[in-house]
PDB file of C-alpha atoms in Angstrom:
ATOM      1  CA  UNK A  12      79.017 106.603 226.865  1.00  0.00           C
ATOM      2  CA  UNK A  13      75.441 106.491 225.617  1.00  0.00           C
ATOM      3  CA  UNK A  14      76.553 106.911 222.008  1.00  0.00           C
ATOM      4  CA  UNK A  15      78.986 104.005 222.308  1.00  0.00           C
ATOM      5  CA  UNK A  16      76.332 101.833 223.965  1.00  0.00           C
ATOM      6  CA  UNK A  17      74.003 102.464 221.023  1.00  0.00           C
ATOM      7  CA  UNK A  18      76.595 101.147 218.565  1.00  0.00           C
ATOM      8  CA  UNK A  19      76.671  97.799 220.379  1.00  0.00           C
ATOM      9  CA  UNK A  20      73.507  96.143 218.977  1.00  0.00           C
ATOM     10  CA  UNK A  21      74.407  97.204 215.435  1.00  0.00           C
ATOM     11  CA  UNK A  22      77.935  95.809 215.672  1.00  0.00           C
ATOM     12  CA  UNK A  23      76.600  92.577 217.199  1.00  0.00           C
ATOM     13  CA  UNK A  24      74.013  92.221 214.437  1.00  0.00           C
ATOM     14  CA  UNK A  25      76.766  92.614 211.837  1.00  0.00           C
ATOM     15  CA  UNK A  26      78.952  90.022 213.569  1.00  0.00           C
ATOM     16  CA  UNK A  27      76.082  87.525 213.643  1.00  0.00           C
ATOM     17  CA  UNK A  28      75.112  88.079 210.000  1.00  0.00           C
ATOM     18  CA  UNK A  29      78.587  88.225 208.455  1.00  0.00           C
ATOM     19  CA  UNK A  30      80.439  85.445 210.223  1.00  0.00           C
ATOM     20  CA  UNK A  31      83.175  85.357 207.570  1.00  0.00           C
ATOM     21  CA  UNK A  32      84.038  89.030 208.153  1.00  0.00           C
ATOM     22  CA  UNK A  33      86.500  90.088 210.846  1.00  0.00           C
ATOM     23  CA  UNK A  34      85.359  93.176 212.761  1.00  0.00           C
ATOM     24  CA  UNK A  35      87.698  95.286 214.863  1.00  0.00           C
ATOM     25  CA  UNK A  36      86.069  97.809 217.219  1.00  0.00           C
ATOM     26  CA  UNK A  37      88.207 100.791 218.226  1.00  0.00           C
ATOM     27  CA  UNK A  38      87.102 102.669 221.336  1.00  0.00           C
ATOM     28  CA  UNK A  39      88.208 103.609 224.830  1.00  0.00           C
ATOM     29  CA  UNK A  40      89.180 100.568 226.961  1.00  0.00           C
ATOM     30  CA  UNK A  41      86.455 101.394 229.501  1.00  0.00           C
ATOM     31  CA  UNK A  42      83.772 100.598 226.928  1.00  0.00           C
ATOM     32  CA  UNK A  43      84.840  97.049 226.102  1.00  0.00           C
ATOM     33  CA  UNK A  44      82.010  95.472 228.174  1.00  0.00           C
ATOM     34  CA  UNK A  45      79.487  97.089 225.810  1.00  0.00           C
ATOM     35  CA  UNK A  46      80.430  94.698 223.045  1.00  0.00           C
ATOM     36  CA  UNK A  47      79.289  91.095 223.098  1.00  0.00           C
ATOM     37  CA  UNK A  48      81.755  88.297 222.557  1.00  0.00           C
ATOM     38  CA  UNK A  49      81.851  87.074 218.962  1.00  0.00           C
ATOM     39  CA  UNK A  50      84.472  84.892 217.306  1.00  0.00           C
ATOM     40  CA  UNK A  51      84.817  87.486 214.537  1.00  0.00           C
ATOM     41  CA  UNK A  52      85.043  90.561 216.786  1.00  0.00           C
ATOM     42  CA  UNK A  53      88.225  92.016 218.238  1.00  0.00           C
ATOM     43  CA  UNK A  54      88.143  95.016 220.573  1.00  0.00           C
ATOM     44  CA  UNK A  55      91.001  97.520 220.377  1.00  0.00           C
ATOM     45  CA  UNK A  56      91.207  99.855 223.364  1.00  0.00           C
ATOM     46  CA  UNK A  57      92.838 103.266 223.012  1.00  0.00           C
ATOM     47  CA  UNK A  58      92.974 106.377 225.183  1.00  0.00           C
ATOM     48  CA  UNK A  59      93.891 108.696 222.333  1.00  0.00           C
ATOM     49  CA  UNK A  60      91.346 111.302 223.442  1.00  0.00           C
ATOM     50  CA  UNK A  61      93.017 111.588 226.846  1.00  0.00           C
ATOM     51  CA  UNK A  62      96.629 111.154 225.759  1.00  0.00           C
ATOM     52  CA  UNK A  63      97.144 114.835 224.989  1.00  0.00           C
ATOM     53  CA  UNK A  64      99.218 113.931 221.915  1.00  0.00           C
ATOM     54  CA  UNK A  65      96.756 115.376 219.426  1.00  0.00           C
ATOM     55  CA  UNK A  66      97.455 114.732 215.743  1.00  0.00           C
ATOM     56  CA  UNK A  67     100.773 113.098 216.602  1.00  0.00           C
ATOM     57  CA  UNK A  68      98.950 110.511 218.683  1.00  0.00           C
ATOM     58  CA  UNK A  69      96.454 109.890 215.887  1.00  0.00           C
ATOM     59  CA  UNK A  70      99.337 109.428 213.447  1.00  0.00           C
ATOM     60  CA  UNK A  71     100.921 106.818 215.729  1.00  0.00           C
ATOM     61  CA  UNK A  72      97.568 105.074 216.050  1.00  0.00           C
ATOM     62  CA  UNK A  73      97.111 105.092 212.269  1.00  0.00           C
ATOM     63  CA  UNK A  74     100.555 103.523 211.751  1.00  0.00           C
ATOM     64  CA  UNK A  75      99.606 100.759 214.169  1.00  0.00           C
ATOM     65  CA  UNK A  76      96.168 100.136 212.624  1.00  0.00           C
ATOM     66  CA  UNK A  77      97.485 100.225 209.055  1.00  0.00           C
ATOM     67  CA  UNK A  78      99.328  96.988 209.738  1.00  0.00           C
ATOM     68  CA  UNK A  79      95.949  95.219 209.866  1.00  0.00           C
ATOM     69  CA  UNK A  80      95.288  95.953 206.167  1.00  0.00           C
ATOM     70  CA  UNK A  81      91.608  96.791 206.547  1.00  0.00           C
ATOM     71  CA  UNK A  82      89.246  96.669 203.573  1.00  0.00           C
ATOM     72  CA  UNK A  83      86.741  99.115 205.073  1.00  0.00           C
ATOM     73  CA  UNK A  84      86.671 101.697 207.850  1.00  0.00           C
ATOM     74  CA  UNK A  85      83.306 102.657 209.366  1.00  0.00           C
ATOM     75  CA  UNK A  86      83.250 105.838 211.458  1.00  0.00           C
ATOM     76  CA  UNK A  87      80.324 105.729 213.888  1.00  0.00           C
ATOM     77  CA  UNK A  88      81.445 108.802 215.826  1.00  0.00           C
ATOM     78  CA  UNK A  89      82.148 111.532 213.258  1.00  0.00           C
ATOM     79  CA  UNK A  90      84.123 113.954 215.400  1.00  0.00           C
ATOM     80  CA  UNK A  91      87.426 115.702 214.679  1.00  0.00           C
ATOM     81  CA  UNK A  92      89.564 112.852 216.041  1.00  0.00           C
ATOM     82  CA  UNK A  93      87.854 110.191 213.938  1.00  0.00           C
ATOM     83  CA  UNK A  94      87.779 112.458 210.895  1.00  0.00           C
ATOM     84  CA  UNK A  95      91.573 112.841 211.047  1.00  0.00           C
ATOM     85  CA  UNK A  96      92.086 109.116 211.605  1.00  0.00           C
ATOM     86  CA  UNK A  97      89.797 108.042 208.777  1.00  0.00           C
ATOM     87  CA  UNK A  98      91.458 110.585 206.474  1.00  0.00           C
ATOM     88  CA  UNK A  99      94.826 108.971 207.177  1.00  0.00           C
ATOM     89  CA  UNK A 100      93.318 105.538 206.485  1.00  0.00           C
ATOM     90  CA  UNK A 101      91.708 106.630 203.216  1.00  0.00           C
ATOM     91  CA  UNK A 102      94.345 108.885 201.671  1.00  0.00           C
ATOM     92  CA  UNK A 103      97.458 107.071 202.810  1.00  0.00           C
ATOM     93  CA  UNK A 104      96.262 103.456 202.751  1.00  0.00           C
ATOM     94  CA  UNK A 105      93.529 103.676 200.116  1.00  0.00           C
ATOM     95  CA  UNK A 106      90.902 102.197 202.440  1.00  0.00           C
ATOM     96  CA  UNK A 107      87.239 102.876 201.683  1.00  0.00           C
ATOM     97  CA  UNK A 108      85.742 104.874 204.551  1.00  0.00           C
ATOM     98  CA  UNK A 109      82.109 105.406 205.520  1.00  0.00           C
ATOM     99  CA  UNK A 110      80.837 107.857 208.123  1.00  0.00           C
ATOM    100  CA  UNK A 111      77.633 108.245 210.095  1.00  0.00           C
ATOM    101  CA  UNK A 112      75.316 111.109 209.212  1.00  0.00           C
ATOM    102  CA  UNK A 113      74.380 112.508 212.603  1.00  0.00           C
ATOM    103  CA  UNK A 114      71.707 114.767 211.128  1.00  0.00           C
ATOM    104  CA  UNK A 115      73.247 117.796 212.796  1.00  0.00           C
ATOM    105  CA  UNK A 116      71.274 120.282 210.684  1.00  0.00           C
ATOM    106  CA  UNK A 117      67.967 118.548 211.459  1.00  0.00           C
ATOM    107  CA  UNK A 118      68.776 118.542 215.155  1.00  0.00           C
ATOM    108  CA  UNK A 119      69.771 122.189 215.078  1.00  0.00           C
ATOM    109  CA  UNK A 120      66.450 122.989 213.420  1.00  0.00           C
ATOM    110  CA  UNK A 121      64.636 121.037 216.140  1.00  0.00           C
ATOM    111  CA  UNK A 122      66.017 123.366 218.817  1.00  0.00           C
ATOM    112  CA  UNK A 123      65.593 126.554 216.790  1.00  0.00           C
ATOM    113  CA  UNK A 124      61.941 126.117 215.828  1.00  0.00           C
ATOM    114  CA  UNK A 125      60.747 127.185 219.285  1.00  0.00           C
ATOM    115  CA  UNK A 126      58.141 124.452 219.276  1.00  0.00           C
ATOM    116  CA  UNK A 127      56.637 125.266 215.892  1.00  0.00           C
ATOM    117  CA  UNK A 128      57.647 122.183 213.968  1.00  0.00           C
ATOM    118  CA  UNK A 129      58.573 119.366 216.317  1.00  0.00           C
ATOM    119  CA  UNK A 130      58.928 116.028 214.632  1.00  0.00           C
ATOM    120  CA  UNK A 131      60.559 112.695 215.339  1.00  0.00           C
ATOM    121  CA  UNK A 132      64.002 112.406 213.778  1.00  0.00           C
ATOM    122  CA  UNK A 133      65.639 109.132 212.802  1.00  0.00           C
ATOM    123  CA  UNK A 134      66.824 107.081 215.746  1.00  0.00           C
ATOM    124  CA  UNK A 135      70.581 107.173 216.236  1.00  0.00           C
ATOM    125  CA  UNK A 136      70.837 103.382 216.096  1.00  0.00           C
ATOM    126  CA  UNK A 137      69.174 103.420 212.668  1.00  0.00           C
ATOM    127  CA  UNK A 138      71.743 105.994 211.560  1.00  0.00           C
ATOM    128  CA  UNK A 139      74.438 103.499 212.547  1.00  0.00           C
ATOM    129  CA  UNK A 140      72.652 100.830 210.514  1.00  0.00           C
ATOM    130  CA  UNK A 141      72.703 103.180 207.522  1.00  0.00           C
ATOM    131  CA  UNK A 142      76.509 103.400 207.658  1.00  0.00           C
ATOM    132  CA  UNK A 143      76.892  99.624 207.591  1.00  0.00           C
ATOM    133  CA  UNK A 144      74.518  99.498 204.616  1.00  0.00           C
ATOM    134  CA  UNK A 145      76.590 102.107 202.741  1.00  0.00           C
ATOM    135  CA  UNK A 146      79.644  99.956 203.433  1.00  0.00           C
ATOM    136  CA  UNK A 147      77.930  96.978 201.768  1.00  0.00           C
ATOM    137  CA  UNK A 148      77.075  95.289 205.060  1.00  0.00           C
ATOM    138  CA  UNK A 149      73.350  95.898 205.606  1.00  0.00           C
ATOM    139  CA  UNK A 150      72.047  94.727 208.968  1.00  0.00           C
ATOM    140  CA  UNK A 151      68.615  94.382 210.504  1.00  0.00           C
ATOM    141  CA  UNK A 152      67.872  94.702 214.188  1.00  0.00           C
ATOM    142  CA  UNK A 153      65.565  91.803 214.946  1.00  0.00           C
ATOM    143  CA  UNK A 154      64.806  92.705 218.559  1.00  0.00           C
ATOM    144  CA  UNK A 155      67.355  90.220 219.921  1.00  0.00           C
ATOM    145  CA  UNK A 156      68.635  91.647 223.165  1.00  0.00           C
ATOM    146  CA  UNK A 157      71.582  90.582 225.262  1.00  0.00           C
ATOM    147  CA  UNK A 158      70.701  87.853 227.739  1.00  0.00           C
ATOM    148  CA  UNK A 159      70.266  88.585 231.424  1.00  0.00           C
ATOM    149  CA  UNK A 160      73.588  88.175 233.227  1.00  0.00           C
ATOM    150  CA  UNK A 161      74.184  86.608 236.620  1.00  0.00           C
ATOM    151  CA  UNK A 162      75.218  89.007 239.367  1.00  0.00           C
ATOM    152  CA  UNK A 163      76.313  88.288 242.916  1.00  0.00           C
ATOM    153  CA  UNK A 164      74.854  91.674 243.840  1.00  0.00           C
ATOM    154  CA  UNK A 165      71.316  90.482 243.133  1.00  0.00           C
ATOM    155  CA  UNK A 166      69.660  88.922 246.160  1.00  0.00           C
ATOM    156  CA  UNK A 167      65.957  89.518 246.524  1.00  0.00           C
ATOM    157  CA  UNK A 168      62.666  87.884 247.310  1.00  0.00           C
ATOM    158  CA  UNK A 169      60.746  86.560 244.333  1.00  0.00           C
ATOM    159  CA  UNK A 170      57.977  89.129 244.719  1.00  0.00           C
ATOM    160  CA  UNK A 171      60.249  92.110 245.396  1.00  0.00           C
ATOM    161  CA  UNK A 172      60.460  94.741 242.670  1.00  0.00           C
ATOM    162  CA  UNK A 173      64.036  95.704 241.859  1.00  0.00           C
ATOM    163  CA  UNK A 174      64.135  99.283 240.598  1.00  0.00           C
ATOM    164  CA  UNK A 175      67.231 101.070 239.348  1.00  0.00           C
ATOM    165  CA  UNK A 176      67.659 104.828 239.564  1.00  0.00           C
ATOM    166  CA  UNK A 177      70.304 106.668 237.554  1.00  0.00           C
ATOM    167  CA  UNK A 178      69.644 110.290 238.533  1.00  0.00           C
ATOM    168  CA  UNK A 179      72.791 111.958 237.276  1.00  0.00           C
ATOM    169  CA  UNK A 180      73.998 113.206 233.901  1.00  0.00           C
ATOM    170  CA  UNK A 181      76.811 115.250 232.420  1.00  0.00           C
ATOM    171  CA  UNK A 182      74.792 118.440 231.917  1.00  0.00           C
ATOM    172  CA  UNK A 183      72.278 120.327 234.065  1.00  0.00           C
ATOM    173  CA  UNK A 184      69.661 120.283 231.331  1.00  0.00           C
ATOM    174  CA  UNK A 185      69.383 116.527 231.792  1.00  0.00           C
ATOM    175  CA  UNK A 186      69.300 116.301 235.599  1.00  0.00           C
ATOM    176  CA  UNK A 187      65.990 116.063 237.442  1.00  0.00           C
ATOM    177  CA  UNK A 188      66.377 117.968 240.761  1.00  0.00           C
ATOM    178  CA  UNK A 189      68.155 115.804 243.323  1.00  0.00           C
ATOM    179  CA  UNK A 190      65.728 116.594 246.143  1.00  0.00           C
ATOM    180  CA  UNK A 191      62.800 115.522 243.984  1.00  0.00           C
ATOM    181  CA  UNK A 192      64.548 112.324 242.933  1.00  0.00           C
ATOM    182  CA  UNK A 193      65.185 111.535 246.578  1.00  0.00           C
ATOM    183  CA  UNK A 194      61.429 111.776 247.112  1.00  0.00           C
ATOM    184  CA  UNK A 195      60.917 109.378 244.197  1.00  0.00           C
ATOM    185  CA  UNK A 196      63.230 106.877 245.901  1.00  0.00           C
ATOM    186  CA  UNK A 197      61.434 107.316 249.232  1.00  0.00           C
ATOM    187  CA  UNK A 198      58.025 106.750 247.672  1.00  0.00           C
ATOM    188  CA  UNK A 199      59.221 103.611 245.870  1.00  0.00           C
ATOM    189  CA  UNK A 200      60.794 102.251 249.056  1.00  0.00           C
ATOM    190  CA  UNK A 201      57.575 102.923 250.961  1.00  0.00           C
ATOM    191  CA  UNK A 202      55.793 100.726 248.414  1.00  0.00           C
ATOM    192  CA  UNK A 203      58.187  97.882 249.195  1.00  0.00           C
ATOM    193  CA  UNK A 204      60.456  98.181 246.150  1.00  0.00           C
ATOM    194  CA  UNK A 205      64.196  97.718 246.458  1.00  0.00           C
ATOM    195  CA  UNK A 206      65.987 100.685 244.869  1.00  0.00           C
ATOM    196  CA  UNK A 207      69.543 100.659 243.521  1.00  0.00           C
ATOM    197  CA  UNK A 208      71.270 103.938 242.634  1.00  0.00           C
ATOM    198  CA  UNK A 209      73.687 103.958 239.675  1.00  0.00           C
ATOM    199  CA  UNK A 210      76.117 106.327 237.974  1.00  0.00           C
ATOM    200  CA  UNK A 211      78.350 109.250 238.734  1.00  0.00           C
ATOM    201  CA  UNK A 212      81.658 110.197 240.346  1.00  0.00           C
ATOM    202  CA  UNK A 213      82.689 111.098 243.893  1.00  0.00           C
ATOM    203  CA  UNK A 214      80.183 113.944 244.272  1.00  0.00           C
ATOM    204  CA  UNK A 215      77.294 111.766 243.096  1.00  0.00           C
ATOM    205  CA  UNK A 216      78.545 108.870 245.196  1.00  0.00           C
ATOM    206  CA  UNK A 217      78.230 111.013 248.328  1.00  0.00           C
ATOM    207  CA  UNK A 218      74.627 111.872 247.447  1.00  0.00           C
ATOM    208  CA  UNK A 219      73.710 108.234 246.787  1.00  0.00           C
ATOM    209  CA  UNK A 220      75.339 107.027 250.004  1.00  0.00           C
ATOM    210  CA  UNK A 221      73.425 109.652 251.976  1.00  0.00           C
ATOM    211  CA  UNK A 222      70.198 108.274 250.484  1.00  0.00           C
ATOM    212  CA  UNK A 223      71.332 104.764 251.390  1.00  0.00           C
ATOM    213  CA  UNK A 224      71.708 105.769 255.041  1.00  0.00           C
ATOM    214  CA  UNK A 225      68.404 107.628 255.216  1.00  0.00           C
ATOM    215  CA  UNK A 226      66.090 105.422 253.158  1.00  0.00           C
ATOM    216  CA  UNK A 227      65.420 101.818 254.057  1.00  0.00           C
ATOM    217  CA  UNK A 228      65.435  99.692 250.926  1.00  0.00           C
ATOM    218  CA  UNK A 229      67.793 102.005 249.024  1.00  0.00           C
ATOM    219  CA  UNK A 230      71.352 100.952 248.139  1.00  0.00           C
ATOM    220  CA  UNK A 231      74.079 102.730 246.217  1.00  0.00           C
ATOM    221  CA  UNK A 232      76.047 100.857 243.557  1.00  0.00           C
ATOM    222  CA  UNK A 233      78.348 103.807 242.754  1.00  0.00           C
ATOM    223  CA  UNK A 234      81.979 102.926 243.276  1.00  0.00           C
ATOM    224  CA  UNK A 235      81.137  99.406 244.428  1.00  0.00           C
ATOM    225  CA  UNK A 236      81.125  97.586 241.102  1.00  0.00           C
ATOM    226  CA  UNK A 237      82.945  97.607 237.764  1.00  0.00           C
ATOM    227  CA  UNK A 238      81.110  98.660 234.602  1.00  0.00           C
ATOM    228  CA  UNK A 239      80.686  94.998 233.646  1.00  0.00           C
ATOM    229  CA  UNK A 240      79.221  94.210 237.075  1.00  0.00           C
ATOM    230  CA  UNK A 241      76.904  97.218 236.878  1.00  0.00           C
ATOM    231  CA  UNK A 242      75.648  96.061 233.491  1.00  0.00           C
ATOM    232  CA  UNK A 243      74.981  92.563 234.857  1.00  0.00           C
ATOM    233  CA  UNK A 244      73.036  94.105 237.712  1.00  0.00           C
ATOM    234  CA  UNK A 245      71.055  96.332 235.342  1.00  0.00           C
ATOM    235  CA  UNK A 246      70.077  93.280 233.300  1.00  0.00           C
ATOM    236  CA  UNK A 247      68.191  91.947 236.351  1.00  0.00           C
ATOM    237  CA  UNK A 248      66.158  95.094 237.036  1.00  0.00           C
ATOM    238  CA  UNK A 249      62.390  95.194 236.697  1.00  0.00           C
ATOM    239  CA  UNK A 250      62.651  98.843 235.675  1.00  0.00           C
ATOM    240  CA  UNK A 251      65.212 101.624 235.471  1.00  0.00           C
ATOM    241  CA  UNK A 252      64.478 105.303 236.122  1.00  0.00           C
ATOM    242  CA  UNK A 253      66.974 107.234 234.060  1.00  0.00           C
ATOM    243  CA  UNK A 254      67.683 110.650 232.696  1.00  0.00           C
ATOM    244  CA  UNK A 255      68.515 111.082 229.002  1.00  0.00           C
ATOM    245  CA  UNK A 256      71.805 109.307 229.750  1.00  0.00           C
ATOM    246  CA  UNK A 257      73.820 106.139 229.246  1.00  0.00           C
ATOM    247  CA  UNK A 258      71.890 104.055 231.819  1.00  0.00           C
ATOM    248  CA  UNK A 259      68.856 104.219 229.530  1.00  0.00           C
ATOM    249  CA  UNK A 260      70.873 102.777 226.658  1.00  0.00           C
ATOM    250  CA  UNK A 261      72.632 100.126 228.740  1.00  0.00           C
ATOM    251  CA  UNK A 262      69.323  98.804 230.072  1.00  0.00           C
ATOM    252  CA  UNK A 263      67.932  98.820 226.546  1.00  0.00           C
ATOM    253  CA  UNK A 264      70.645  96.359 225.518  1.00  0.00           C
ATOM    254  CA  UNK A 265      68.952  93.825 227.788  1.00  0.00           C
ATOM    255  CA  UNK A 266      65.367  94.731 226.988  1.00  0.00           C
ATOM    256  CA  UNK A 267      64.883  96.175 230.496  1.00  0.00           C
ATOM    257  CA  UNK A 268      62.036  98.682 230.720  1.00  0.00           C
ATOM    258  CA  UNK A 269      63.180 102.272 231.290  1.00  0.00           C
ATOM    259  CA  UNK A 270      61.082 105.152 232.594  1.00  0.00           C
ATOM    260  CA  UNK A 271      63.098 108.086 231.284  1.00  0.00           C
ATOM    261  CA  UNK A 272      62.829 111.642 232.600  1.00  0.00           C
ATOM    262  CA  UNK A 273      63.545 114.410 230.081  1.00  0.00           C
ATOM    263  CA  UNK A 274      64.166 118.107 230.613  1.00  0.00           C
ATOM    264  CA  UNK A 275      65.936 120.352 228.120  1.00  0.00           C
ATOM    265  CA  UNK A 276      66.408 117.491 225.637  1.00  0.00           C
ATOM    266  CA  UNK A 277      63.749 115.520 223.772  1.00  0.00           C
ATOM    267  CA  UNK A 278      63.305 111.968 222.399  1.00  0.00           C
ATOM    268  CA  UNK A 279      62.551 113.541 219.010  1.00  0.00           C
ATOM    269  CA  UNK A 280      66.306 114.040 218.545  1.00  0.00           C
ATOM    270  CA  UNK A 281      66.647 110.268 218.149  1.00  0.00           C
ATOM    271  CA  UNK A 282      68.179 109.329 221.485  1.00  0.00           C
ATOM    272  CA  UNK A 283      65.403 107.400 223.206  1.00  0.00           C
ATOM    273  CA  UNK A 284      66.604 104.005 224.384  1.00  0.00           C
ATOM    274  CA  UNK A 285      66.143 101.577 221.493  1.00  0.00           C
ATOM    275  CA  UNK A 286      63.019  99.485 221.988  1.00  0.00           C
ATOM    276  CA  UNK A 287      61.707 101.761 224.746  1.00  0.00           C
ATOM    277  CA  UNK A 288      58.171 103.150 224.599  1.00  0.00           C
ATOM    278  CA  UNK A 289      57.116 106.775 224.427  1.00  0.00           C
ATOM    279  CA  UNK A 290      54.516 105.931 227.084  1.00  0.00           C
ATOM    280  CA  UNK A 291      57.413 105.517 229.507  1.00  0.00           C
ATOM    281  CA  UNK A 292      58.797 108.980 228.766  1.00  0.00           C
ATOM    282  CA  UNK A 293      58.132 111.516 231.539  1.00  0.00           C
ATOM    283  CA  UNK A 294      58.417 115.125 230.401  1.00  0.00           C
ATOM    284  CA  UNK A 295      56.613 118.440 230.099  1.00  0.00           C
ATOM    285  CA  UNK A 296      55.256 119.596 226.752  1.00  0.00           C
ATOM    286  CA  UNK A 297      56.684 123.115 226.654  1.00  0.00           C
ATOM    287  CA  UNK A 298      57.185 125.275 223.541  1.00  0.00           C
ATOM    288  CA  UNK A 299      60.815 125.894 224.582  1.00  0.00           C
ATOM    289  CA  UNK A 300      61.650 122.166 224.466  1.00  0.00           C
ATOM    290  CA  UNK A 301      64.012 120.990 223.253  1.00  0.00           C
ATOM    291  CA  UNK A 302      66.298 123.963 223.787  1.00  0.00           C
ATOM    292  CA  UNK A 303      69.354 121.750 223.476  1.00  0.00           C
ATOM    293  CA  UNK A 304      70.241 118.416 221.891  1.00  0.00           C
ATOM    294  CA  UNK A 305      72.697 117.445 224.630  1.00  0.00           C
ATOM    295  CA  UNK A 306      71.414 119.464 227.597  1.00  0.00           C
ATOM    296  CA  UNK A 307      74.541 121.598 227.721  1.00  0.00           C
ATOM    297  CA  UNK A 308      72.891 125.011 227.271  1.00  0.00           C
ATOM    298  CA  UNK A 309      71.802 127.105 230.234  1.00  0.00           C
ATOM    299  CA  UNK A 310      68.054 127.541 230.673  1.00  0.00           C
ATOM    300  CA  UNK A 311      67.025 130.900 229.208  1.00  0.00           C
ATOM    301  CA  UNK A 312      64.550 131.322 232.073  1.00  0.00           C
ATOM    302  CA  UNK A 313      67.094 130.290 234.698  1.00  0.00           C
ATOM    303  CA  UNK A 314      64.761 127.847 236.425  1.00  0.00           C
ATOM    304  CA  UNK A 315      64.726 124.664 234.294  1.00  0.00           C
ATOM    305  CA  UNK A 316      60.949 124.675 234.381  1.00  0.00           C
ATOM    306  CA  UNK A 317      61.033 121.622 232.117  1.00  0.00           C
ATOM    307  CA  UNK A 318      61.782 119.626 235.285  1.00  0.00           C
ATOM    308  CA  UNK A 319      58.773 120.964 237.174  1.00  0.00           C
ATOM    309  CA  UNK A 320      57.459 117.412 237.458  1.00  0.00           C
ATOM    310  CA  UNK A 321      56.044 116.004 240.676  1.00  0.00           C
ATOM    311  CA  UNK A 322      57.853 112.903 242.018  1.00  0.00           C
ATOM    312  CA  UNK A 323      54.549 111.025 242.271  1.00  0.00           C
ATOM    313  CA  UNK A 324      54.154 111.294 238.481  1.00  0.00           C
ATOM    314  CA  UNK A 325      57.383 109.333 238.016  1.00  0.00           C
ATOM    315  CA  UNK A 326      56.463 106.782 240.679  1.00  0.00           C
ATOM    316  CA  UNK A 327      53.037 106.198 239.146  1.00  0.00           C
ATOM    317  CA  UNK A 328      54.602 105.706 235.723  1.00  0.00           C
ATOM    318  CA  UNK A 329      57.005 103.117 237.150  1.00  0.00           C
ATOM    319  CA  UNK A 330      54.547 101.178 239.251  1.00  0.00           C
ATOM    320  CA  UNK A 331      51.334 101.471 237.300  1.00  0.00           C
ATOM    321  CA  UNK A 332      48.925  99.175 239.112  1.00  0.00           C
ATOM    322  CA  UNK A 333      51.634  96.834 240.455  1.00  0.00           C
ATOM    323  CA  UNK A 334      51.808  98.244 243.947  1.00  0.00           C
ATOM    324  CA  UNK A 335      48.924 100.672 244.149  1.00  0.00           C
TER     325      UNK A 335
END
C-alpha cells in the first residue's frame, strides 16, 4: 500500500504537466482513492494478484489492455506479475516499456554492511520520477500536496490537538511494542490531545477498541470508515505517529507532519514519507540496523532491541513545547 501511495504524487505531477496525454493507472481497485481526479487520468482496477489465475490471468488482462493501443507502458512496481505483463505489451504489441530501478543491490548492501557504510539511498518517489523521465515525460515535484478534505468524522475544539496513531504494520520488524504504544496514547490523552487509531484488520481492531474503552480521548477508526474516508480524516490531523508503513505515506500526500518510529528498517533505504523531516524520525542508532529493508526478517538477537525506545521519547517528539 505504501509503495502505491508513493506513486500518487508522481502520477499527479505528470497529469498536470502533460494535459494532452491520456494516463491510465492500473492497480488494485482498493487503491483508487490514492489517485487524484484529473481529466486525463483513468483508473483501471484489477485483482489479478488475488485471482489465482497466474499467467493465464495476465494474458487475459493483456488482451483487454491491448485494445487501448498504448504508446508507452511505465512499470512502477517491477515484480514478476508486472514483468510478465509488460513483456506481453512490448513483444506482442510493440509498445515501448520503461521500468523502475528499485536499487535492490544498493539496498541489499545497506543491510549487509553491518553498520559500516550506511548512507542515504535515493528516495523511492525520485526513482518513480526517473522512470517517467526515461519515458520522455520528465516531471518535477514542486511540493504541491493534496488539499485537506472535509470529513464528517472531524469534530473538535479549535485548540484541541488531533493526533493520529497507526501502530500496526505487516511485519514484526516494523511494529513498536503494543504495550508501549498504548502508553504513548495515554500520555498524549493526559496532555489533552484527541487520539485517533488507524490501520489493521480484525486483530488490530480489537486492540484499538480496547484502548478506546480504557483511555479517555482515544477513538478507533479501524473498521468504521472506508479508505477514502480515512484519508480525508488523516488530512485534518495535526500530526500522525506511524511505523514505517502506509499511513506515513498517505499523510505525506497532504503535507501532514509524521513522527515515524523505525525498528529493523531505516529511512536510508529511501522510504521516508516524502517531504517529512529526519528530525521527526524516532529510532535507535544500532550497528545492526537496518537488518532488513521491509522488516520481514526475524531479529537475530530475538528481542527487537531496535524498539527499546521509551514512550515519552515519542510523545516529546510529537508535542515539542506545544503542551509541555
